[in-house]
Amino acid sequence: MIYNPECECMEPGARQKLQLANLKNLVETLYEKVPFYRARMDALGVRAADIHSLADIEKLPFTTKDDLRELYPHGLLACPKDRIVEVHMSSGTTGKPVVDEYTRKDIDIWRECMARTLAGGGCTKDDIVQNCYGYGLFTGGPGAHYGALAIGAEVLPMSSGNTARQLMVMRDFGSTMLTCTPSYALYMAEEAEAAGIDPRELPLCKGCFGAEPWSENMRKEIESRYGMKAHDVYGLTEIIGPGVSFECEAQRGLHINEDHFYPEIIDPESGRRLPMGERGELVFTTLTKEGTPLLRYRTRDITYFMDQPCSCGRTTIRMHRLFGRTDDMLIIRGVNVFPSQIEHALFEIEGTEPAYLIVVDRGAARLDEVELQVEVKQEFFSDETKGLENLRTKIQNMMKSKLQITVRVKLVEPKTIERSIGKAKRVIDNRKL
Ligand code: DLL
């Protein structure tokens, strides 16, 4: 279902006109209201009057996560403080969190984007949405909640954790749609199976999963474990939260809500814009936000755009599912590899469980060494060493042939790698880089 055909299926030329008008307004507002942006624009000698086309966006300055941290908590506010009605923050592991301050209109935009997102995942007013994204300062819970309400679905605001209760509610209330991180979806399936519940017998038949990197093979695992259709949803606190882009039923890339978030792909080294289809760093300008709008925000997320028509009828451009982040790309003895590529390869191998951990060290010869800890089905541990040895070799060969990296594989018993109810931690990098 398309939530807002007028906007989502708009002729691209008409959409670009709107984008340009909103971009000019934004540049004017930021120059007037946010001293940080005024100083940046003055330094580059650029003003709203210099923006004649969308391509002129290149004249404007970037914004980085470091800028946001320096301006914490209110340095990017572009409207009077008393117009703010809600605040969210990301739980960064280092330094100050990044903050999004929403006006009432910003919440309306978010609700609309999340309604489009859930509708893209098949949600209708008849659905019962079990929302297991965290509620609180994290944007996941409230974002999915607003979207489901806009559609008129019934929401179960579960938040994350307390898995036994999640399963009870899932069964007793007949939830038809699941929203949470993909790693938590798999964890719940595992716990259901352990409790003697077959997740495929539950009424759940669709889900919108995101907030962390996941692979195509992980999607297949979730879809087959539950017998459901699993859709990818992307977003980040700085831009609005979840709902920046989402998959439709075609599951061929994520439609960007580009009437609200103007997307670019740049070369992360030079900062230059890359042509359609080339892979690089994703950058967003918020075209319609009032509270804390951002100009050319460098997300550090890596993807590429697709502008071929989509079978669903939406005309918005799509981004490929994320490959990873510029800051989580591992460079192993000179070879670039994202954890999600390791995950994708791992899921191809029969006998492994969907839980793994990548531990990177700098070894004695000052060379990078990777230990890949992988959970293995219980049968392998009972049937002595030969099966385990074969599996270990198979994984090692797969990593070498598919990703050109040499890994030491440590096979571990089921349920020994820590599970996550939110964003999973997949990498421990002990190198002092
Ligand atoms: O994770 C917002 C969100 C909530 C998205 C619920 C989807 C669902 P932050 O905590 O600020 O916000 O983290 C944003 O998470 O820059 C990506 O690196 C990563 N990320 C988000 N969605 C995806 C996804 C939320 N679908 C950061 N695939 C982003 C891969 C994702 N990575």
GROMACS .gro file of C-alpha atoms and ligand atoms in nm:
model
  465
    1MET     CA    1   0.000   0.000   0.000
    2ILE     CA    2   0.119   0.351  -0.078
    3TYR     CA    3   0.041   0.583   0.214
    4ASN     CA    4   0.064   0.914   0.028
    5PRO     CA    5   0.049   0.855  -0.350
    6GLU     CA    6   0.039   1.228  -0.423
    7CYS     CA    7   0.385   1.280  -0.276
    8GLU     CA    8   0.539   0.936  -0.320
    9CYS     CA    9   0.439   0.898  -0.687
   10MET     CA   10   0.488   1.263  -0.786
   11GLU     CA   11   0.645   1.333  -1.124
   12PRO     CA   12   1.016   1.381  -1.040
   13GLY     CA   13   1.041   1.721  -1.212
   14ALA     CA   14   0.759   1.858  -0.994
   15ARG     CA   15   0.926   1.715  -0.685
   16GLN     CA   16   1.256   1.880  -0.777
   17LYS     CA   17   1.081   2.219  -0.801
   18LEU     CA   18   0.951   2.176  -0.449
   19GLN     CA   19   1.291   2.060  -0.327
   20LEU     CA   20   1.458   2.369  -0.473
   21ALA     CA   21   1.205   2.610  -0.320
   22ASN     CA   22   1.246   2.441   0.020
   23LEU     CA   23   1.624   2.439  -0.009
   24LYS     CA   24   1.631   2.816  -0.071
   25ASN     CA   25   1.404   2.875   0.228
   26LEU     CA   26   1.621   2.654   0.443
   27VAL     CA   27   1.943   2.833   0.350
   28GLU     CA   28   1.784   3.167   0.428
   29THR     CA   29   1.653   3.049   0.766
   30LEU     CA   30   1.980   2.889   0.869
   31TYR     CA   31   2.175   3.203   0.776
   32GLU     CA   32   1.940   3.415   0.983
   33LYS     CA   33   1.884   3.190   1.283
   34VAL     CA   34   2.188   2.968   1.338
   35PRO     CA   35   2.519   3.149   1.403
   36PHE     CA   36   2.714   2.829   1.326
   37TYR     CA   37   2.572   2.813   0.972
   38ARG     CA   38   2.605   3.191   0.920
   39ALA     CA   39   2.977   3.167   0.998
   40ARG     CA   40   3.020   2.863   0.769
   41MET     CA   41   2.835   3.032   0.482
   42ASP     CA   42   3.024   3.358   0.529
   43ALA     CA   43   3.351   3.166   0.516
   44LEU     CA   44   3.247   3.016   0.180
   45GLY     CA   45   3.092   3.342   0.060
   46VAL     CA   46   2.759   3.178  -0.016
   47ARG     CA   47   2.402   3.299   0.049
   48ALA     CA   48   2.049   3.183  -0.043
   49ALA     CA   49   2.062   3.407  -0.353
   50ASP     CA   50   2.342   3.186  -0.491
   51ILE     CA   51   2.117   2.879  -0.501
   52HIS     CA   52   1.961   2.868  -0.848
   53SER     CA   53   1.938   2.492  -0.898
   54LEU     CA   54   1.959   2.177  -0.686
   55ALA     CA   55   2.312   2.124  -0.818
   56ASP     CA   56   2.409   2.448  -0.641
   57ILE     CA   57   2.380   2.259  -0.314
   58GLU     CA   58   2.747   2.178  -0.371
   59LYS     CA   59   2.829   2.540  -0.287
   60LEU     CA   60   2.696   2.486   0.066
   61PRO     CA   61   2.898   2.364   0.366
   62PHE     CA   62   2.881   2.014   0.510
   63THR     CA   63   2.778   1.938   0.867
   64THR     CA   64   2.954   1.660   1.058
   65LYS     CA   65   2.885   1.457   1.370
   66ASP     CA   66   3.171   1.644   1.540
   67ASP     CA   67   2.996   1.975   1.467
   68LEU     CA   68   2.683   1.839   1.635
   69ARG     CA   69   2.875   1.726   1.940
   70GLU     CA   70   3.042   2.065   1.974
   71LEU     CA   71   2.708   2.241   1.946
   72TYR     CA   72   2.540   2.016   2.207
   73PRO     CA   73   2.276   2.068   2.337
   74HIS     CA   74   2.101   2.360   2.164
   75GLY     CA   75   2.355   2.512   1.924
   76LEU     CA   76   2.169   2.409   1.610
   77LEU     CA   77   1.826   2.529   1.713
   78ALA     CA   78   1.669   2.725   1.425
   79CYS     CA   79   1.344   2.831   1.593
   80PRO     CA   80   1.239   2.979   1.929
   81LYS     CA   81   1.296   2.725   2.209
   82ASP     CA   82   0.931   2.736   2.319
   83ARG     CA   83   0.824   2.579   1.987
   84ILE     CA   84   1.006   2.255   2.070
   85VAL     CA   85   0.769   1.978   2.179
   86GLU     CA   86   0.993   1.667   2.189
   87VAL     CA   87   1.361   1.577   2.203
   88HIS     CA   88   1.551   1.262   2.105
   89MET     CA   89   1.916   1.169   2.132
   90SER     CA   90   2.136   0.896   1.999
   91SER     CA   91   2.326   0.683   2.243
   92GLY     CA   92   2.671   0.729   2.093
   93THR     CA   93   2.941   0.532   2.271
   94THR     CA   94   3.189   0.821   2.280
   95GLY     CA   95   3.150   1.190   2.356
   96LYS     CA   96   2.827   1.383   2.379
   97PRO     CA   97   2.510   1.242   2.222
   98VAL     CA   98   2.363   1.396   1.908
   99VAL     CA   99   2.032   1.567   1.961
  100ASP     CA  100   1.720   1.620   1.751
  101GLU     CA  101   1.474   1.883   1.878
  102TYR     CA  102   1.131   1.860   1.715
  103THR     CA  103   0.858   2.120   1.670
  104ARG     CA  104   0.499   2.007   1.627
  105LYS     CA  105   0.544   2.026   1.250
  106ASP     CA  106   0.860   1.814   1.272
  107ILE     CA  107   0.663   1.545   1.455
  108ASP     CA  108   0.399   1.561   1.180
  109ILE     CA  109   0.671   1.510   0.918
  110TRP     CA  110   0.814   1.217   1.113
  111ARG     CA  111   0.470   1.059   1.156
  112GLU     CA  112   0.408   1.093   0.781
  113CYS     CA  113   0.748   0.941   0.692
  114MET     CA  114   0.698   0.650   0.931
  115ALA     CA  115   0.343   0.592   0.803
  116ARG     CA  116   0.488   0.569   0.450
  117THR     CA  117   0.754   0.331   0.586
  118LEU     CA  118   0.518   0.092   0.764
  119ALA     CA  119   0.276   0.102   0.470
  120GLY     CA  120   0.572   0.011   0.246
  121GLY     CA  121   0.614  -0.294   0.471
  122GLY     CA  122   0.248  -0.388   0.420
  123CYS     CA  123   0.092  -0.228   0.730
  124THR     CA  124  -0.278  -0.142   0.712
  125LYS     CA  125  -0.532  -0.028   0.970
  126ASP     CA  126  -0.616  -0.393   1.033
  127ASP     CA  127  -0.268  -0.477   1.162
  128ILE     CA  128  -0.160  -0.529   1.520
  129VAL     CA  129   0.191  -0.388   1.543
  130GLN     CA  130   0.417  -0.524   1.816
  131ASN     CA  131   0.667  -0.241   1.849
  132CYS     CA  132   0.984  -0.372   2.016
  133TYR     CA  133   1.215  -0.085   1.928
  134GLY     CA  134   1.328   0.088   2.247
  135TYR     CA  135   1.110   0.374   2.377
  136GLY     CA  136   1.280   0.669   2.543
  137LEU     CA  137   1.544   0.898   2.402
  138PHE     CA  138   1.604   0.648   2.119
  139THR     CA  139   1.396   0.734   1.813
  140GLY     CA  140   1.303   0.376   1.716
  141GLY     CA  141   1.009   0.315   1.953
  142PRO     CA  142   0.831   0.652   1.923
  143GLY     CA  143   0.894   0.673   1.545
  144ALA     CA  144   0.728   0.338   1.469
  145HIS     CA  145   0.452   0.421   1.720
  146TYR     CA  146   0.362   0.751   1.548
  147GLY     CA  147   0.362   0.585   1.206
  148ALA     CA  148   0.136   0.299   1.313
  149LEU     CA  149  -0.112   0.541   1.473
  150ALA     CA  150  -0.123   0.751   1.155
  151ILE     CA  151  -0.220   0.440   0.958
  152GLY     CA  152  -0.481   0.351   1.219
  153ALA     CA  153  -0.323   0.017   1.311
  154GLU     CA  154  -0.329  -0.110   1.670
  155VAL     CA  155   0.006  -0.061   1.845
  156LEU     CA  156   0.149  -0.267   2.128
  157PRO     CA  157   0.418  -0.035   2.269
  158MET     CA  158   0.637  -0.313   2.407
  159SER     CA  159   0.979  -0.148   2.386
  160SER     CA  160   1.276  -0.387   2.378
  161GLY     CA  161   1.361  -0.662   2.625
  162ASN     CA  162   1.164  -0.894   2.850
  163THR     CA  163   1.149  -1.151   2.576
  164ALA     CA  164   0.924  -1.398   2.760
  165ARG     CA  165   0.659  -1.127   2.792
  166GLN     CA  166   0.705  -1.031   2.425
  167LEU     CA  167   0.627  -1.390   2.325
  168MET     CA  168   0.327  -1.411   2.553
  169VAL     CA  169   0.179  -1.089   2.411
  170MET     CA  170   0.264  -1.193   2.057
  171ARG     CA  171   0.056  -1.506   2.102
  172ASP     CA  172  -0.226  -1.374   2.318
  173PHE     CA  173  -0.286  -1.053   2.122
  174GLY     CA  174  -0.222  -1.202   1.778
  175SER     CA  175   0.036  -0.947   1.664
  176THR     CA  176   0.056  -0.943   1.285
  177MET     CA  177   0.351  -0.706   1.238
  178LEU     CA  178   0.685  -0.682   1.419
  179THR     CA  179   0.907  -0.375   1.446
  180CYS     CA  180   1.253  -0.406   1.609
  181THR     CA  181   1.619  -0.446   1.526
  182PRO     CA  182   1.686  -0.748   1.302
  183SER     CA  183   1.912  -0.902   1.567
  184TYR     CA  184   1.634  -0.881   1.826
  185ALA     CA  185   1.387  -1.036   1.580
  186LEU     CA  186   1.616  -1.339   1.548
  187TYR     CA  187   1.675  -1.356   1.921
  188MET     CA  188   1.299  -1.361   1.984
  189ALA     CA  189   1.258  -1.641   1.727
  190GLU     CA  190   1.528  -1.842   1.905
  191GLU     CA  191   1.365  -1.788   2.244
  192ALA     CA  192   1.026  -1.883   2.103
  193GLU     CA  193   1.168  -2.208   1.966
  194ALA     CA  194   1.337  -2.278   2.301
  195ALA     CA  195   1.001  -2.229   2.474
  196GLY     CA  196   0.837  -2.476   2.238
  197ILE     CA  197   0.658  -2.211   2.028
  198ASP     CA  198   0.701  -2.238   1.652
  199PRO     CA  199   0.730  -1.874   1.535
  200ARG     CA  200   0.581  -1.980   1.201
  201GLU     CA  201   0.256  -2.068   1.376
  202LEU     CA  202   0.220  -1.714   1.513
  203PRO     CA  203  -0.002  -1.467   1.323
  204LEU     CA  204   0.305  -1.246   1.251
  205CYS     CA  205   0.340  -1.209   0.874
  206LYS     CA  206   0.539  -0.888   0.820
  207GLY     CA  207   0.799  -0.671   0.985
  208CYS     CA  208   1.004  -0.351   0.947
  209PHE     CA  209   1.357  -0.393   1.076
  210GLY     CA  210   1.649  -0.152   1.097
  211ALA     CA  211   1.871   0.065   1.318
  212GLU     CA  212   2.172  -0.164   1.257
  213PRO     CA  213   2.349  -0.320   0.960
  214TRP     CA  214   2.209  -0.651   0.841
  215SER     CA  215   2.262  -0.865   0.535
  216GLU     CA  216   2.038  -1.013   0.267
  217ASN     CA  217   2.099  -1.358   0.413
  218MET     CA  218   1.993  -1.238   0.757
  219ARG     CA  219   1.669  -1.120   0.596
  220LYS     CA  220   1.617  -1.469   0.452
  221GLU     CA  221   1.682  -1.619   0.796
  222ILE     CA  222   1.420  -1.393   0.962
  223GLU     CA  223   1.171  -1.454   0.682
  224SER     CA  224   1.203  -1.831   0.703
  225ARG     CA  225   1.217  -1.852   1.085
  226TYR     CA  226   0.889  -1.657   1.118
  227GLY     CA  227   0.730  -1.724   0.779
  228MET     CA  228   0.702  -1.348   0.727
  229LYS     CA  229   0.813  -1.073   0.490
  230ALA     CA  230   1.094  -0.864   0.641
  231HIS     CA  231   1.148  -0.506   0.524
  232ASP     CA  232   1.444  -0.279   0.579
  233VAL     CA  233   1.396   0.066   0.735
  234TYR     CA  234   1.670   0.325   0.763
  235GLY     CA  235   1.711   0.648   0.951
  236LEU     CA  236   1.919   0.837   1.200
  237THR     CA  237   1.850   1.061   1.496
  238GLU     CA  238   2.019   1.365   1.345
  239ILE     CA  239   1.792   1.366   1.038
  240ILE     CA  240   1.460   1.267   1.206
  241GLY     CA  241   1.493   0.908   1.333
  242PRO     CA  242   1.363   0.602   1.144
  243GLY     CA  243   1.171   0.672   0.822
  244VAL     CA  244   1.435   0.851   0.617
  245SER     CA  245   1.406   0.560   0.371
  246PHE     CA  246   1.227   0.226   0.357
  247GLU     CA  247   1.165  -0.079   0.143
  248CYS     CA  248   0.844  -0.144  -0.045
  249GLU     CA  249   0.707  -0.487  -0.134
  250ALA     CA  250   0.961  -0.516  -0.419
  251GLN     CA  251   1.245  -0.526  -0.160
  252ARG     CA  252   1.484  -0.379  -0.416
  253GLY     CA  253   1.643  -0.088  -0.233
  254LEU     CA  254   1.502   0.168   0.009
  255HIS     CA  255   1.282   0.453  -0.118
  256ILE     CA  256   1.409   0.783   0.018
  257ASN     CA  257   1.151   1.031   0.145
  258GLU     CA  258   1.326   1.286  -0.070
  259ASP     CA  259   1.057   1.552  -0.051
  260HIS     CA  260   1.178   1.592   0.309
  261PHE     CA  261   1.541   1.475   0.298
  262TYR     CA  262   1.754   1.574   0.000
  263PRO     CA  263   2.008   1.297  -0.058
  264GLU     CA  264   2.358   1.305  -0.205
  265ILE     CA  265   2.638   1.051  -0.236
  266ILE     CA  266   2.989   1.188  -0.199
  267ASP     CA  267   3.341   1.056  -0.213
  268PRO     CA  268   3.429   1.045   0.159
  269GLU     CA  269   3.788   1.150   0.087
  270SER     CA  270   3.740   1.445  -0.150
  271GLY     CA  271   3.385   1.543  -0.052
  272ARG     CA  272   3.289   1.558  -0.421
  273ARG     CA  273   2.945   1.443  -0.536
  274LEU     CA  274   2.944   1.109  -0.712
  275PRO     CA  275   2.729   1.023  -1.016
  276MET     CA  276   2.413   0.810  -0.988
  277GLY     CA  277   2.497   0.446  -0.910
  278GLU     CA  278   2.840   0.506  -0.759
  279ARG     CA  279   2.903   0.392  -0.406
  280GLY     CA  280   3.007   0.647  -0.144
  281GLU     CA  281   2.904   0.832   0.172
  282LEU     CA  282   2.539   0.925   0.214
  283VAL     CA  283   2.466   1.293   0.285
  284PHE     CA  284   2.126   1.445   0.374
  285THR     CA  285   1.984   1.797   0.384
  286THR     CA  286   1.658   1.826   0.577
  287LEU     CA  287   1.435   2.034   0.349
  288THR     CA  288   1.130   2.087   0.571
  289LYS     CA  289   1.234   2.055   0.936
  290GLU     CA  290   1.200   2.351   1.173
  291GLY     CA  291   1.366   2.261   1.505
  292THR     CA  292   1.716   2.145   1.417
  293PRO     CA  293   1.740   2.138   1.037
  294LEU     CA  294   2.073   2.026   0.891
  295LEU     CA  295   2.263   2.120   0.580
  296ARG     CA  296   2.451   1.844   0.395
  297TYR     CA  297   2.489   1.618   0.696
  298ARG     CA  298   2.759   1.355   0.646
  299THR     CA  299   2.605   1.032   0.777
  300ARG     CA  300   2.921   0.815   0.738
  301ASP     CA  301   2.688   0.547   0.597
  302ILE     CA  302   2.792   0.381   0.273
  303THR     CA  303   2.551   0.304  -0.012
  304TYR     CA  304   2.462   0.398  -0.371
  305PHE     CA  305   2.147   0.532  -0.538
  306MET     CA  306   1.920   0.368  -0.795
  307ASP     CA  307   1.690   0.579  -1.012
  308GLN     CA  308   1.535   0.306  -1.228
  309PRO     CA  309   1.154   0.296  -1.196
  310CYS     CA  310   1.028   0.069  -0.920
  311SER     CA  311   0.747  -0.179  -0.982
  312CYS     CA  312   0.556  -0.035  -0.683
  313GLY     CA  313   0.486   0.295  -0.862
  314ARG     CA  314   0.673   0.521  -0.621
  315THR     CA  315   0.895   0.769  -0.807
  316THR     CA  316   1.137   0.845  -0.526
  317ILE     CA  317   1.497   0.736  -0.575
  318ARG     CA  318   1.617   0.433  -0.383
  319MET     CA  319   1.933   0.360  -0.189
  320HIS     CA  320   2.087   0.013  -0.176
  321ARG     CA  321   2.073  -0.143   0.170
  322LEU     CA  322   2.367  -0.004   0.366
  323PHE     CA  323   2.703  -0.167   0.316
  324GLY     CA  324   2.821  -0.031   0.650
  325ARG     CA  325   2.970   0.289   0.786
  326THR     CA  326   3.296   0.459   0.698
  327ASP     CA  327   3.389   0.413   1.062
  328ASP     CA  328   3.300   0.043   1.091
  329MET     CA  329   3.476  -0.067   0.776
  330LEU     CA  330   3.756  -0.299   0.883
  331ILE     CA  331   4.085  -0.279   0.700
  332ILE     CA  332   4.243  -0.620   0.742
  333ARG     CA  333   4.596  -0.629   0.609
  334GLY     CA  334   4.493  -0.372   0.351
  335VAL     CA  335   4.168  -0.542   0.246
  336ASN     CA  336   3.850  -0.341   0.311
  337VAL     CA  337   3.566  -0.543   0.454
  338PHE     CA  338   3.238  -0.455   0.624
  339PRO     CA  339   3.104  -0.674   0.907
  340SER     CA  340   2.781  -0.718   0.707
  341GLN     CA  341   2.980  -0.886   0.426
  342ILE     CA  342   3.122  -1.134   0.676
  343GLU     CA  343   2.769  -1.194   0.805
  344HIS     CA  344   2.632  -1.249   0.453
  345ALA     CA  345   2.901  -1.507   0.373
  346LEU     CA  346   2.856  -1.681   0.708
  347PHE     CA  347   2.484  -1.730   0.661
  348GLU     CA  348   2.551  -1.927   0.341
  349ILE     CA  349   2.708  -2.204   0.544
  350GLU     CA  350   2.491  -2.486   0.669
  351GLY     CA  351   2.536  -2.565   1.038
  352THR     CA  352   2.607  -2.216   1.171
  353GLU     CA  353   2.369  -2.031   1.403
  354PRO     CA  354   2.289  -1.664   1.331
  355ALA     CA  355   2.524  -1.535   1.603
  356TYR     CA  356   2.884  -1.431   1.551
  357LEU     CA  357   3.151  -1.196   1.679
  358ILE     CA  358   3.449  -1.053   1.495
  359VAL     CA  359   3.756  -0.992   1.712
  360VAL     CA  360   4.044  -0.802   1.553
  361ASP     CA  361   4.393  -0.784   1.703
  362ARG     CA  362   4.733  -0.672   1.592
  363GLY     CA  363   4.942  -0.986   1.624
  364ALA     CA  364   5.305  -1.041   1.724
  365ALA     CA  365   5.437  -0.956   1.376
  366ARG     CA  366   5.229  -0.636   1.387
  367LEU     CA  367   4.990  -0.789   1.133
  368ASP     CA  368   4.613  -0.777   1.167
  369GLU     CA  369   4.458  -1.097   1.292
  370VAL     CA  370   4.089  -1.173   1.286
  371GLU     CA  371   3.918  -1.425   1.503
  372LEU     CA  372   3.569  -1.507   1.388
  373GLN     CA  373   3.363  -1.661   1.667
  374VAL     CA  374   3.067  -1.849   1.527
  375GLU     CA  375   2.794  -2.039   1.702
  376VAL     CA  376   2.735  -2.386   1.572
  377LYS     CA  377   2.431  -2.610   1.595
  378GLN     CA  378   2.442  -2.843   1.895
  379GLU     CA  379   2.468  -3.158   1.678
  380PHE     CA  380   2.819  -3.060   1.572
  381PHE     CA  381   2.940  -3.067   1.929
  382SER     CA  382   2.800  -3.410   1.995
  383ASP     CA  383   2.938  -3.574   1.684
  384GLU     CA  384   3.305  -3.534   1.769
  385THR     CA  385   3.579  -3.340   1.608
  386LYS     CA  386   3.557  -3.427   1.240
  387GLY     CA  387   3.238  -3.234   1.167
  388LEU     CA  388   3.367  -2.931   1.357
  389GLU     CA  389   3.698  -2.938   1.176
  390ASN     CA  390   3.528  -2.956   0.836
  391LEU     CA  391   3.300  -2.668   0.924
  392ARG     CA  392   3.591  -2.457   1.046
  393THR     CA  393   3.777  -2.515   0.717
  394LYS     CA  394   3.465  -2.440   0.515
  395ILE     CA  395   3.419  -2.103   0.689
  396GLN     CA  396   3.786  -2.018   0.651
  397ASN     CA  397   3.781  -2.100   0.279
  398MET     CA  398   3.462  -1.904   0.226
  399MET     CA  399   3.610  -1.590   0.388
  400LYS     CA  400   3.924  -1.627   0.177
  401SER     CA  401   3.747  -1.683  -0.154
  402LYS     CA  402   3.460  -1.435  -0.109
  403LEU     CA  403   3.624  -1.156   0.090
  404GLN     CA  404   3.998  -1.216   0.048
  405ILE     CA  405   4.061  -1.219   0.420
  406THR     CA  406   4.225  -1.484   0.635
  407VAL     CA  407   4.041  -1.551   0.958
  408ARG     CA  408   4.093  -1.783   1.251
  409VAL     CA  409   3.759  -1.950   1.318
  410LYS     CA  410   3.650  -2.034   1.669
  411LEU     CA  411   3.338  -2.246   1.680
  412VAL     CA  412   3.137  -2.204   1.996
  413GLU     CA  413   2.833  -2.375   2.144
  414PRO     CA  414   2.481  -2.237   2.086
  415LYS     CA  415   2.379  -1.934   2.298
  416THR     CA  416   2.732  -1.847   2.412
  417ILE     CA  417   2.761  -1.522   2.216
  418GLU     CA  418   2.582  -1.236   2.385
  419ARG     CA  419   2.240  -1.153   2.234
  420SER     CA  420   2.112  -0.802   2.190
  421ILE     CA  421   1.771  -0.652   2.247
  422GLY     CA  422   1.872  -0.335   2.059
  423LYS     CA  423   2.165  -0.273   1.829
  424ALA     CA  424   2.393  -0.577   1.818
  425LYS     CA  425   2.766  -0.543   1.879
  426ARG     CA  426   2.939  -0.753   1.613
  427VAL     CA  427   3.299  -0.631   1.627
  428ILE     CA  428   3.562  -0.600   1.897
  429ASP     CA  429   3.861  -0.419   1.753
  430ASN     CA  430   4.157  -0.440   1.993
  431ARG     CA  431   4.399  -0.267   1.756
  432LYS     CA  432   4.517   0.074   1.865
  433LEU     CA  433   4.467   0.246   1.530
  434DLL     O1  434   1.893   0.381   1.459
  434DLL     C1  435   1.707   0.518   1.386
  434DLL     C2  436   1.632   0.396   1.349
  434DLL     C3  437   1.546   0.338   1.440
  434DLL     C4  438   1.641   0.343   1.220
  434DLL     C5  439   1.471   0.228   1.403
  434DLL     C6  440   1.567   0.233   1.184
  434DLL     C7  441   1.483   0.175   1.275
  434DLL     P1  442   2.052   0.618   1.546
  434DLL     O2  443   2.052   0.547   1.675
  434DLL     O3  444   2.086   0.762   1.543
  434DLL     O4  445   1.912   0.608   1.478
  434DLL     O5  446   2.151   0.539   1.450
  434DLL     C8  447   2.164   0.574   1.315
  434DLL     O6  448   2.219   0.345   1.256
  434DLL     O7  449   2.355   0.616   1.068
  434DLL     C9  450   2.321   0.374   1.045
  434DLL     O8  451   2.461   0.364   1.060
  434DLL    C10  452   2.252   0.274   1.138
  434DLL     N1  453   2.129   0.226   1.074
  434DLL    C11  454   2.004   0.272   1.089
  434DLL     N2  455   1.917   0.202   1.012
  434DLL    C12  456   1.991   0.109   0.945
  434DLL    C13  457   1.961   0.007   0.849
  434DLL    C14  458   1.846   0.492   1.442
  434DLL     N3  459   1.839  -0.017   0.807
  434DLL    C15  460   2.262   0.481   1.246
  434DLL     N4  461   2.066  -0.066   0.802
  434DLL    C16  462   2.272   0.507   1.097
  434DLL    C17  463   2.192  -0.045   0.844
  434DLL    C18  464   2.126   0.125   0.985
  434DLL     N5  465   2.225   0.048   0.935
   0.00000   0.00000   0.00000
